[in-house]
Coordinates of C-alpha atoms in Angstrom, one line a residue:
Chain A
X12 CA 47.8 1.0 4.5
X13 CA 50.3 -1.9 4.7
X14 CA 50.1 -5.0 6.9
X15 CA 51.6 -3.4 10.1
X16 CA 49.4 -0.3 9.8
X17 CA 46.3 -2.4 9.1
X18 CA 47.0 -4.5 12.2
X19 CA 47.3 -1.4 14.3
X20 CA 44.3 0.2 12.8
X21 CA 42.2 -2.9 13.3
X22 CA 42.3 -2.0 17.1
X23 CA 40.6 1.3 16.4
X24 CA 37.9 -0.4 14.3
X25 CA 37.3 -3.1 16.9
X26 CA 37.0 -0.4 19.5
X27 CA 34.5 1.5 17.4
X28 CA 32.4 -1.6 16.9
X29 CA 32.3 -2.4 20.6
X30 CA 31.6 1.2 21.6
X31 CA 28.8 1.6 19.1
X32 CA 27.3 -1.8 20.1
X33 CA 27.5 -0.8 23.8
X34 CA 25.8 2.4 23.1
X35 CA 23.1 0.6 21.1
X36 CA 22.6 -2.0 23.9
X37 CA 21.8 -4.6 21.3
X38 CA 23.4 -5.9 18.1
X39 CA 25.8 -8.5 16.8
X40 CA 29.3 -8.6 18.4
X41 CA 30.6 -12.0 17.3
X42 CA 30.2 -11.7 13.5
X43 CA 31.3 -8.0 13.4
X44 CA 34.6 -8.9 15.1
X45 CA 35.2 -12.0 13.0
X46 CA 34.8 -10.0 9.7
X47 CA 36.4 -6.7 10.6
X48 CA 39.9 -7.7 9.4
X49 CA 38.4 -8.6 6.0
X50 CA 36.6 -5.2 5.8
X51 CA 39.7 -3.4 7.1
X52 CA 41.7 -4.9 4.2
X53 CA 39.0 -4.0 1.7
X54 CA 38.4 -0.4 2.8
X55 CA 41.9 0.6 4.1
X56 CA 44.2 -1.9 2.4
X57 CA 43.8 -0.3 -1.0
X58 CA 41.5 -3.0 -2.3
X59 CA 38.2 -1.1 -2.9
X60 CA 38.3 1.7 -5.4
X61 CA 35.7 4.0 -3.8
X62 CA 35.1 7.7 -3.2
X63 CA 32.9 8.7 -0.3
X64 CA 31.9 11.8 -2.2
X65 CA 30.7 10.0 -5.2
X66 CA 29.9 6.4 -4.2
X67 CA 27.5 5.6 -7.0
X68 CA 30.0 6.3 -9.8
X69 CA 30.0 3.5 -12.4
X70 CA 33.7 3.1 -12.2
X71 CA 33.8 2.5 -8.5
X72 CA 33.8 -0.9 -6.7
X73 CA 30.8 -2.1 -4.8
X74 CA 30.8 -3.9 -1.5
X75 CA 27.7 -5.8 -0.3
X76 CA 27.5 -7.1 3.2
X77 CA 25.2 -10.0 2.7
X78 CA 25.6 -11.1 6.3
X79 CA 23.8 -7.9 7.2
X80 CA 23.9 -8.5 11.0
X81 CA 27.6 -7.6 10.9
X82 CA 26.4 -4.0 10.1
X83 CA 28.6 -2.5 12.9
X84 CA 31.7 -3.7 11.1
X85 CA 30.6 -2.0 7.9
X86 CA 29.5 1.2 9.7
X87 CA 32.8 1.8 11.4
X88 CA 34.7 1.3 8.1
X89 CA 32.4 3.8 6.3
X90 CA 32.7 6.3 9.2
X91 CA 36.5 6.1 9.2
X92 CA 36.6 6.2 5.4
X93 CA 34.7 9.5 5.6
X94 CA 31.2 8.6 4.4
X95 CA 29.7 10.2 7.5
X96 CA 30.6 11.8 10.8
X97 CA 31.9 9.3 13.2
X98 CA 29.7 10.6 16.0
X99 CA 26.8 8.9 14.1
X100 CA 28.2 5.6 15.3
X101 CA 26.7 6.4 18.8
X102 CA 23.2 6.4 17.2
X103 CA 23.4 2.7 16.0
X104 CA 20.0 1.1 16.2
X105 CA 18.3 4.1 17.7
X106 CA 15.1 5.6 16.4
X107 CA 15.6 7.8 13.3
X108 CA 19.2 6.8 12.9
X109 CA 20.6 6.0 9.4
X110 CA 22.5 3.3 11.1
X111 CA 19.8 0.7 11.1
X112 CA 20.1 -2.7 12.8
X113 CA 20.9 -4.1 9.4
X114 CA 22.3 -2.0 6.5
X115 CA 19.8 0.2 4.6
X116 CA 20.9 1.5 1.3
X117 CA 18.1 4.1 1.3
X118 CA 19.2 5.6 4.6
X119 CA 23.0 5.5 4.6
X120 CA 25.5 6.6 1.9
X121 CA 28.1 3.8 1.2
X122 CA 25.6 1.0 1.8
X123 CA 25.4 -0.5 -1.7
X124 CA 22.4 -2.8 -1.0
X125 CA 20.0 -3.3 1.9
X126 CA 20.6 -6.7 3.5
X127 CA 19.6 -8.6 6.6
X128 CA 17.4 -11.4 5.4
X129 CA 20.2 -13.8 4.6
X130 CA 21.1 -14.8 1.0
X131 CA 19.6 -11.8 -0.7
X132 CA 22.8 -9.7 -0.6
X133 CA 24.7 -12.2 -2.7
X134 CA 22.0 -12.4 -5.3
X135 CA 21.8 -8.6 -5.5
X136 CA 25.6 -8.6 -5.9
X137 CA 25.2 -10.9 -8.8
X138 CA 22.7 -8.5 -10.3
X139 CA 25.1 -5.6 -9.8
X140 CA 28.0 -7.5 -11.3
X141 CA 25.8 -8.3 -14.4
X142 CA 24.8 -4.7 -14.6
X143 CA 28.4 -3.4 -14.4
X144 CA 29.4 -5.8 -17.2
X145 CA 26.5 -4.5 -19.3
X146 CA 27.8 -1.0 -18.7
X147 CA 31.4 -2.0 -19.6
X148 CA 32.4 -0.8 -16.2
X149 CA 35.9 -1.8 -14.9
X150 CA 34.5 -2.0 -11.3
X151 CA 34.4 -5.1 -9.2
X152 CA 31.7 -6.3 -6.8
X153 CA 32.8 -7.7 -3.4
X154 CA 30.2 -9.6 -1.3
X155 CA 30.7 -10.9 2.2
X156 CA 28.6 -13.8 3.2
X157 CA 28.4 -15.7 6.5
X158 CA 28.9 -19.5 6.9
X159 CA 25.5 -19.9 8.5
X160 CA 24.1 -18.0 5.5
X161 CA 25.4 -20.9 3.3
X162 CA 22.5 -22.9 4.7
X163 CA 20.1 -20.7 2.6
X164 CA 19.3 -22.3 -0.7
X165 CA 19.3 -18.9 -2.4
X166 CA 23.1 -18.8 -2.0
X167 CA 23.4 -21.7 -4.5
X168 CA 21.1 -20.1 -7.0
X169 CA 23.3 -17.0 -6.9
X170 CA 26.6 -19.0 -7.2
X171 CA 25.2 -21.0 -10.2
X172 CA 24.2 -17.7 -11.9
X173 CA 27.5 -16.0 -11.3
X174 CA 29.3 -18.9 -12.9
X175 CA 26.9 -19.2 -15.8
X176 CA 27.3 -15.5 -16.7
X177 CA 31.1 -15.7 -16.2
X178 CA 31.2 -12.9 -13.6
X179 CA 34.9 -12.5 -13.0
X180 CA 34.1 -9.1 -11.6
X181 CA 32.6 -10.7 -8.6
X182 CA 34.5 -11.7 -5.4
X183 CA 32.5 -13.6 -2.8
X184 CA 34.1 -13.7 0.6
X185 CA 33.1 -16.2 3.2
X186 CA 33.5 -15.3 6.8
X187 CA 34.0 -18.8 8.0
X188 CA 33.9 -18.6 11.8
X189 CA 32.1 -21.9 12.4
X190 CA 29.4 -20.6 14.7
X191 CA 25.8 -19.5 14.3
X192 CA 23.0 -18.4 16.7
X193 CA 22.1 -21.9 17.9
X194 CA 25.7 -23.3 18.1
X195 CA 28.3 -24.8 15.9
X196 CA 27.6 -24.8 12.2
X197 CA 28.6 -28.5 12.1
X198 CA 26.0 -29.3 14.8
X199 CA 23.1 -27.1 13.5
X200 CA 23.4 -27.9 9.8
X201 CA 26.7 -28.9 8.4
X202 CA 27.9 -26.9 5.3
X203 CA 31.1 -28.7 4.6
X204 CA 32.8 -29.3 2.3
X205 CA 32.9 -25.6 1.5
X206 CA 35.9 -25.3 -0.9
X207 CA 34.6 -28.2 -3.0
X208 CA 31.2 -26.5 -3.2
X209 CA 32.5 -23.3 -4.6
X210 CA 34.8 -25.1 -7.0
X211 CA 31.9 -27.3 -8.1
X212 CA 30.0 -24.1 -8.9
X213 CA 32.8 -23.0 -11.1
X214 CA 34.5 -20.5 -8.8
X215 CA 38.2 -19.9 -8.6
X216 CA 38.6 -20.5 -4.9
X217 CA 41.2 -19.5 -2.3
X218 CA 41.5 -20.1 1.4
X219 CA 43.1 -17.7 3.8
X220 CA 43.4 -16.9 7.5
X221 CA 40.8 -14.2 7.7
X222 CA 42.8 -12.3 10.4
X223 CA 46.1 -12.4 8.5
X224 CA 46.6 -9.2 6.5
X225 CA 49.4 -10.5 4.3
X226 CA 47.2 -13.4 3.2
X227 CA 44.1 -11.2 2.7
X228 CA 46.0 -8.6 0.7
X229 CA 47.6 -11.3 -1.4
X230 CA 44.2 -13.0 -2.1
X231 CA 42.5 -9.8 -3.2
X232 CA 45.5 -9.0 -5.4
X233 CA 45.1 -12.4 -7.0
X234 CA 41.4 -11.7 -7.6
X235 CA 42.1 -8.4 -9.3
X236 CA 44.8 -9.9 -11.5
X237 CA 43.0 -13.1 -12.5
X238 CA 40.2 -12.3 -15.0
X239 CA 39.5 -15.6 -16.6
X240 CA 35.8 -15.6 -16.9
X241 CA 35.4 -17.3 -13.5
X242 CA 33.9 -15.7 -10.4
X243 CA 36.2 -15.7 -7.4
X244 CA 35.6 -17.1 -3.9
X245 CA 37.7 -16.4 -0.9
X246 CA 37.2 -18.6 2.1
X247 CA 38.4 -16.7 5.1
X248 CA 38.8 -18.8 8.2
X249 CA 38.0 -16.6 11.1
X250 CA 37.3 -16.6 14.8
X251 CA 33.9 -15.4 16.0
X252 CA 34.5 -12.5 18.5
X253 CA 38.1 -12.2 17.4
X254 CA 40.2 -9.7 19.5
X255 CA 38.2 -9.9 22.7
X256 CA 39.2 -13.0 24.7
X257 CA 35.9 -13.6 26.4
X258 CA 33.9 -13.3 23.2
X259 CA 36.1 -15.5 21.1
X260 CA 34.5 -18.7 19.8
X261 CA 31.4 -18.0 22.0
X262 CA 28.2 -18.4 20.0
X263 CA 26.5 -16.7 22.9
X264 CA 28.0 -13.4 21.7
X265 CA 26.4 -13.8 18.2
X266 CA 23.7 -11.3 19.0
X267 CA 24.9 -9.7 22.2
X268 CA 26.6 -6.3 22.8
X269 CA 29.2 -5.7 25.5
X270 CA 27.9 -4.4 28.8
X271 CA 29.7 -1.4 30.3
X272 CA 32.0 -3.6 32.3
X273 CA 32.7 -5.9 29.3
X274 CA 33.5 -2.9 27.2
X275 CA 36.1 -1.6 29.7
X276 CA 37.6 -5.1 29.8
X277 CA 37.7 -5.4 26.0
X278 CA 39.2 -2.0 25.5
X279 CA 41.9 -2.8 28.1
X280 CA 42.7 -6.0 26.2
X281 CA 42.9 -4.1 22.9
X282 CA 45.0 -1.4 24.6
X283 CA 42.9 1.5 23.4
X284 CA 41.2 4.4 25.0
X285 CA 37.4 4.7 25.0
X286 CA 35.8 7.0 22.5
X287 CA 35.4 7.2 18.8
Chain B
X25 CA -14.9 -7.9 -30.9
X26 CA -11.5 -9.6 -30.9
X27 CA -10.1 -11.9 -28.3
X28 CA -6.4 -11.5 -27.3
X29 CA -4.3 -12.5 -24.3
X30 CA -3.0 -9.8 -22.0
X31 CA 0.4 -11.6 -21.8
X32 CA 0.8 -11.0 -25.5
X33 CA 0.4 -7.3 -24.9
X34 CA 3.2 -7.5 -22.4
X35 CA 5.6 -9.0 -25.0
X36 CA 4.6 -6.5 -27.7
X37 CA 4.9 -3.5 -25.4
X38 CA 8.3 -4.6 -24.1
X39 CA 9.7 -4.6 -27.7
X40 CA 8.2 -1.2 -28.2
X41 CA 9.9 0.4 -25.1
X42 CA 13.0 -1.7 -25.6
X43 CA 14.5 1.0 -27.7
X44 CA 15.4 2.5 -24.4
X45 CA 18.8 1.1 -23.7
X46 CA 18.3 1.5 -20.0
X47 CA 15.8 -1.4 -19.9
X48 CA 16.8 -4.9 -19.0
X49 CA 14.4 -7.9 -19.0
X50 CA 14.7 -11.0 -16.9
X51 CA 12.8 -14.2 -16.9
X52 CA 13.0 -17.5 -15.1
X53 CA 12.7 -20.1 -17.9
X54 CA 9.2 -19.0 -18.9
X55 CA 9.9 -16.3 -21.4
X56 CA 8.0 -18.1 -24.2
X57 CA 4.9 -18.2 -21.8
X58 CA 5.2 -14.8 -20.2
X59 CA 6.1 -13.4 -23.7
X60 CA 9.2 -11.7 -22.5
X61 CA 10.8 -13.8 -25.3
X62 CA 9.6 -11.1 -27.7
X63 CA 12.1 -8.8 -26.0
X64 CA 14.8 -11.4 -26.1
X65 CA 14.5 -11.8 -29.8
X66 CA 14.7 -8.0 -30.4
X67 CA 17.3 -7.2 -27.8
X68 CA 19.2 -10.3 -26.8
X69 CA 22.1 -8.4 -25.1
X70 CA 19.7 -6.9 -22.6
X71 CA 17.7 -10.1 -21.8
X72 CA 18.9 -12.4 -19.0
X73 CA 17.4 -15.8 -18.4
X74 CA 18.0 -16.7 -14.7
X75 CA 16.7 -20.2 -15.0
X76 CA 14.2 -21.8 -12.7
X77 CA 15.2 -19.7 -9.7
X78 CA 12.5 -17.0 -9.2
X79 CA 13.8 -15.7 -5.9
X80 CA 17.3 -15.3 -7.4
X81 CA 15.7 -13.5 -10.4
X82 CA 13.9 -11.0 -8.2
X83 CA 17.1 -10.2 -6.2
X84 CA 19.1 -9.9 -9.4
X85 CA 16.4 -7.5 -10.6
X86 CA 17.1 -5.4 -7.5
X87 CA 20.9 -5.5 -8.3
X88 CA 20.3 -4.2 -11.8
X89 CA 17.9 -1.5 -10.4
X90 CA 20.5 -0.4 -7.9
X91 CA 22.9 0.2 -10.8
X92 CA 20.3 2.4 -12.5
X93 CA 18.6 0.1 -14.9
X94 CA 14.8 -0.1 -15.4
X95 CA 14.0 -3.8 -14.9
X96 CA 11.1 -5.9 -16.1
X97 CA 11.1 -9.4 -14.6
X98 CA 8.5 -12.0 -15.3
X99 CA 7.4 -15.5 -14.4
X100 CA 4.1 -17.1 -13.6
X101 CA 2.2 -15.1 -11.1
X102 CA 2.1 -17.9 -8.6
X103 CA 5.9 -18.1 -8.5
X104 CA 7.0 -14.5 -8.8
X105 CA 4.8 -13.4 -6.0
X106 CA 4.8 -16.4 -3.7
X107 CA 8.0 -18.3 -4.3
X108 CA 10.0 -15.1 -4.6
X109 CA 8.1 -13.1 -2.0
X110 CA 11.0 -12.6 0.4
X111 CA 13.1 -11.0 -2.3
X112 CA 10.2 -8.8 -3.4
X113 CA 9.9 -7.7 0.2
X114 CA 13.5 -7.4 1.3
X115 CA 15.3 -6.3 -1.9
X116 CA 12.7 -4.6 -4.1
X117 CA 10.1 -3.0 -1.9
X118 CA 12.3 -2.2 1.1
X119 CA 14.7 -0.4 -1.2
X120 CA 11.8 1.1 -3.2
X121 CA 13.4 0.1 -6.5
X122 CA 12.3 0.7 -10.1
X123 CA 11.4 -2.8 -11.0
X124 CA 8.3 -4.1 -12.8
X125 CA 7.4 -7.7 -11.8
X126 CA 5.1 -9.2 -14.3
X127 CA 3.1 -12.2 -13.1
X128 CA 1.5 -14.0 -16.0
X129 CA -0.9 -17.0 -16.0
X130 CA -2.7 -15.4 -13.1
X131 CA -5.9 -16.8 -11.6
X132 CA -7.8 -20.0 -12.3
X133 CA -8.0 -19.3 -16.0
X134 CA -4.6 -20.9 -16.5
X135 CA -6.8 -23.9 -16.4
X136 CA -5.5 -27.5 -17.0
X137 CA -2.3 -27.0 -15.1
X138 CA -4.4 -27.1 -12.0
X139 CA -4.4 -25.6 -8.5
X140 CA -0.6 -25.8 -8.0
X141 CA -0.2 -23.2 -10.8
X142 CA -3.2 -21.0 -10.2
X143 CA -2.3 -17.7 -8.5
X144 CA -5.2 -16.8 -6.3
X145 CA -3.5 -14.7 -3.6
X146 CA -0.8 -12.9 -5.6
X147 CA -2.7 -9.6 -5.4
X148 CA -3.1 -9.9 -1.7
X149 CA 0.6 -10.7 -1.3
X150 CA 1.8 -7.7 -3.4
X151 CA -0.8 -5.3 -2.1
X152 CA 0.4 -5.8 1.5
X153 CA 4.0 -4.6 0.7
X154 CA 4.8 -1.0 1.3
X155 CA 5.9 0.9 -1.9
X156 CA 4.4 -1.7 -4.2
X157 CA 1.9 -0.6 -6.8
X158 CA -0.4 -3.2 -8.2
X159 CA -1.7 -3.1 -11.8
X160 CA -4.4 -5.6 -13.0
X161 CA -5.3 -4.6 -16.6
X162 CA -8.7 -5.6 -18.0
X163 CA -7.6 -6.6 -21.5
X164 CA -4.9 -6.6 -24.2
X165 CA -5.2 -2.9 -25.0
X166 CA -5.1 -1.8 -21.3
X167 CA -2.1 -4.1 -20.7
X168 CA -0.2 -2.6 -23.6
X169 CA -0.8 0.9 -22.4
X170 CA 0.0 0.0 -18.9
X171 CA 3.4 -1.3 -19.8
X172 CA 4.1 2.0 -21.6
X173 CA 3.0 3.9 -18.5
X174 CA 5.1 1.7 -16.2
X175 CA 8.1 2.4 -18.3
X176 CA 7.6 6.2 -17.7
X177 CA 6.9 5.9 -14.0
X178 CA 9.0 4.7 -11.1
X179 CA 8.3 1.3 -9.6
X180 CA 8.1 -1.0 -7.8
X181 CA 5.1 -2.4 -9.7
X182 CA 3.3 -5.7 -9.8
X183 CA 1.7 -6.3 -13.2
X184 CA -0.8 -9.1 -13.5
X185 CA -1.4 -10.8 -16.9
X186 CA -3.4 -13.8 -18.0
X187 CA -2.7 -16.8 -20.3
X188 CA -6.1 -17.1 -22.0
X189 CA -7.4 -14.9 -24.7
X190 CA -10.1 -12.6 -23.5
X191 CA -12.3 -9.8 -24.9
X192 CA -10.3 -6.8 -26.0
X193 CA -12.7 -4.0 -25.3
X194 CA -11.1 -1.0 -23.7
X195 CA -10.3 2.1 -25.6
X196 CA -9.4 4.5 -22.7
X197 CA -5.9 5.7 -21.9
X198 CA -4.2 4.1 -19.0
X199 CA -3.0 6.2 -16.1
X200 CA -1.6 4.7 -12.9
X201 CA -4.1 5.1 -10.0
X202 CA -7.0 6.0 -12.3
X203 CA -10.2 3.9 -12.4
X204 CA -12.5 3.9 -15.5
X205 CA -16.2 3.8 -15.4
X206 CA -17.1 1.5 -18.3
X207 CA -20.8 1.9 -18.0
X208 CA -23.1 3.9 -15.8
X209 CA -25.9 2.5 -13.6
X210 CA -28.1 3.5 -10.8
X211 CA -29.1 0.4 -8.9
X212 CA -25.8 -1.4 -8.3
X213 CA -22.1 -1.0 -9.2
X214 CA -19.4 -3.6 -9.8
X215 CA -15.8 -2.7 -9.0
X216 CA -13.8 -5.2 -11.0
X217 CA -10.3 -5.9 -12.2
X218 CA -8.8 -8.1 -14.9
X219 CA -10.3 -9.9 -17.9
X220 CA -13.3 -11.1 -15.8
X221 CA -14.6 -7.6 -16.3
X222 CA -16.0 -9.0 -19.6
X223 CA -18.4 -11.1 -17.5
X224 CA -19.5 -8.1 -15.4
X225 CA -20.3 -6.1 -18.5
X226 CA -22.3 -9.0 -20.0
X227 CA -24.1 -9.5 -16.7
X228 CA -25.0 -5.8 -16.7
X229 CA -26.4 -6.1 -20.2
X230 CA -28.5 -9.1 -19.1
X231 CA -29.8 -7.1 -16.1
X232 CA -30.7 -4.2 -18.4
X233 CA -33.4 -6.4 -19.8
X234 CA -34.9 -6.6 -16.3
X235 CA -34.7 -2.9 -15.8
X236 CA -31.8 -3.3 -13.4
X237 CA -29.2 -0.7 -14.1
X238 CA -25.6 -1.6 -13.2
X239 CA -22.5 0.5 -13.2
X240 CA -19.2 -1.3 -14.0
X241 CA -15.9 0.2 -13.0
X242 CA -12.5 -1.0 -14.2
X243 CA -10.1 -0.8 -11.2
X244 CA -7.0 -1.5 -13.2
X245 CA -4.8 0.0 -10.4
X246 CA -5.6 -2.0 -7.3
X247 CA -3.0 -0.1 -5.4
X248 CA -3.0 2.9 -5.1
X249 CA -6.8 2.9 -5.3
X250 CA -8.7 5.6 -7.2
X251 CA -10.6 6.5 -4.0
X252 CA -12.4 9.5 -5.6
X253 CA -14.0 7.5 -8.3
X254 CA -14.8 4.6 -5.9
X255 CA -16.4 7.0 -3.4
X256 CA -18.4 8.9 -5.9
X257 CA -19.6 5.8 -7.6
X258 CA -20.5 3.9 -4.5
X259 CA -22.3 6.9 -3.0
X260 CA -24.9 6.9 -5.8
X261 CA -25.9 3.2 -5.8
X262 CA -27.6 1.0 -3.3
X263 CA -25.6 -2.2 -3.9
X264 CA -21.8 -2.5 -4.2
X265 CA -20.1 -5.6 -5.7
X266 CA -16.5 -6.4 -6.3
X267 CA -15.3 -8.9 -8.9
X268 CA -11.9 -10.4 -9.3
X269 CA -10.3 -13.6 -10.5
X270 CA -8.6 -13.9 -7.1
X271 CA -9.4 -15.0 -3.6
X272 CA -12.0 -12.8 -1.9
X273 CA -9.4 -12.4 0.9
X274 CA -6.8 -9.7 0.5
X275 CA -7.4 -8.7 -3.1
X276 CA -9.5 -6.0 -4.8
X277 CA -12.6 -6.9 -2.8
X278 CA -10.7 -6.4 0.4
X279 CA -9.2 -3.2 -0.8
X280 CA -12.7 -1.8 -1.6
X281 CA -14.1 -3.0 1.7
X282 CA -11.2 -1.4 3.6
X283 CA -11.7 2.0 1.9
X284 CA -15.5 2.1 2.0
X285 CA -15.6 0.7 5.5
X286 CA -13.7 3.6 6.7
X287 CA -15.2 6.3 4.5
X288 CA -18.7 5.3 3.3
X289 CA -19.9 2.3 5.2
X290 CA -22.3 0.2 3.3
X291 CA -22.9 -3.5 2.5
X292 CA -20.5 -4.9 0.0
X293 CA -20.6 -8.3 -1.7
X294 CA -17.3 -9.7 -3.0
X295 CA -17.4 -12.1 -6.0
X296 CA -14.2 -14.1 -6.3
X297 CA -12.7 -17.3 -5.2
X298 CA -14.1 -18.3 -1.9
X299 CA -11.0 -19.2 0.1
X300 CA -10.3 -22.4 -1.7
X301 CA -7.7 -23.6 -4.2
X302 CA -8.4 -24.1 -7.9
X303 CA -8.2 -27.3 -9.9
X304 CA -7.7 -28.6 -13.4
X305 CA -10.2 -28.0 -16.1
X306 CA -10.8 -25.7 -19.1
X307 CA -10.9 -22.0 -18.2
X308 CA -14.5 -21.9 -19.3
X309 CA -15.5 -24.8 -17.0
X310 CA -13.5 -23.3 -14.1
X311 CA -15.1 -19.9 -14.5
X312 CA -18.6 -21.6 -14.2
X313 CA -17.4 -23.9 -11.3
X314 CA -16.1 -21.0 -9.3
X315 CA -19.0 -18.6 -9.8
X316 CA -17.7 -16.3 -12.5
X317 CA -20.3 -17.1 -15.2
X318 CA -22.4 -14.2 -16.6
X319 CA -25.5 -15.9 -15.3
X320 CA -24.0 -16.4 -11.8
X321 CA -22.9 -12.8 -11.5
X322 CA -26.3 -11.5 -12.8
X323 CA -28.2 -13.7 -10.4
X324 CA -26.1 -12.6 -7.4
X325 CA -26.9 -9.0 -8.2
X326 CA -30.6 -9.7 -8.8
X327 CA -30.9 -11.6 -5.6
X328 CA -29.2 -8.9 -3.6
X329 CA -31.7 -6.3 -5.0
X330 CA -34.6 -8.6 -4.2
X331 CA -33.5 -9.3 -0.7
X332 CA -33.3 -5.6 0.0

């Protein structure tokens, strides 16, 4: 899909996130909506080379959602990509569902690594990138981390290692929405300066508007075309709760699903019909 | 009898199985101590030093395993189980990955480095994790055979090795989940794991002189337990003891108590580290100080029989 189509399709994905969260009656709205344009670009903008029928093939790209609480955003992409029946989205967080509260690689096809406890996804992605290099695979590993997640020390162990082993097949994407459960990142535990941190760790670093498809597509194109022994970091400036006015920039919606009324209101804003 | 360190068997066995190109080995700046350096010398392209970052190493091990590699990762027992615990839980055990975590320098016998470096609750940490299998070999031979077996079987595994040389006495094959009766006895039995089994065997020899017959069982797989052997052995003796170079809380002693408590209730005495930290000293001095001497073990058994 190109920019215009991706923009239009993002409404469908946002709707599916909200509908599944509403059905679950729990889960993380804010971070799912802030990261969905990034995931839309990866899955439907022609960035990821993946085949739902053969996801573990050595030549296919890997995506690791290190900020595992944004699971609904990953699930709707996998569902619309054809990894599983879209009706499963209604089972999110329910007993026996493969759509666990946080992604579970053992239960759901398309989930490359189990995540949820923050920081571990990035380190696993580093391990995968090392493994793919050892196998001489042309595949890339993409890993989305949260800005609150950058408070975990493990993140820096992983960045150091990625640089040491010259993992230019690794693209780390930061969903920089500025909010975490307890409030603003800058109030809870400041992580800035961010770009300088990645650069100091030896990453080729770009900043984009994480809701601008032209910029996102361009950045991923740069990553693919720049193989210079350096890992790649993409700082995506985003808005928590993006696309739903009453959720935007509200940390209170970090871990809150829309009520029935809020869902109707949100779908009206997005201009889409209910249903997946 | 020869004395050899179990960690040396780890290094030697890694080189042996390293012919399998699907194996990768990781370490966290302790490869010369854990002996994974032997693999590095033989197969440098499949050895990755992750630096002093044990948690990162464990997650990277998970990444390799997700890509189909058989991973052996090592560090000191105190770090790979404690410092890296969250990665072992979230990334390795939760995903049930084929990873062998080798914790060397386990127990108080690491000696002079002191309590900060002495792993006394690594077995309890690893045993509590779903999917994790816990292997504590008795000596060099058993460690060597265990590594070959772990190569052939699916992890996750925790393999515990020691720094100090210890008596190399086993001749039996190693099979995951199989305990070995090292000597028979009718009055008491000792379920033990790790190199301290040497002391149990010597204590049993001492007690022979006093017509007290003690059975010694090598529980080299602490999880899953060989419940048949444990049940059948405990059934036939009046007094049950456990022995481990580990806290009496959560380790082999606890595992035996849990199993027998539910299936064959009887009084059990645990010999191990009594809920306290270690300290600096030679391993010989520490073994005496913490109650692992042959005399100490023999007298505990004797007293238990006399009290009865």
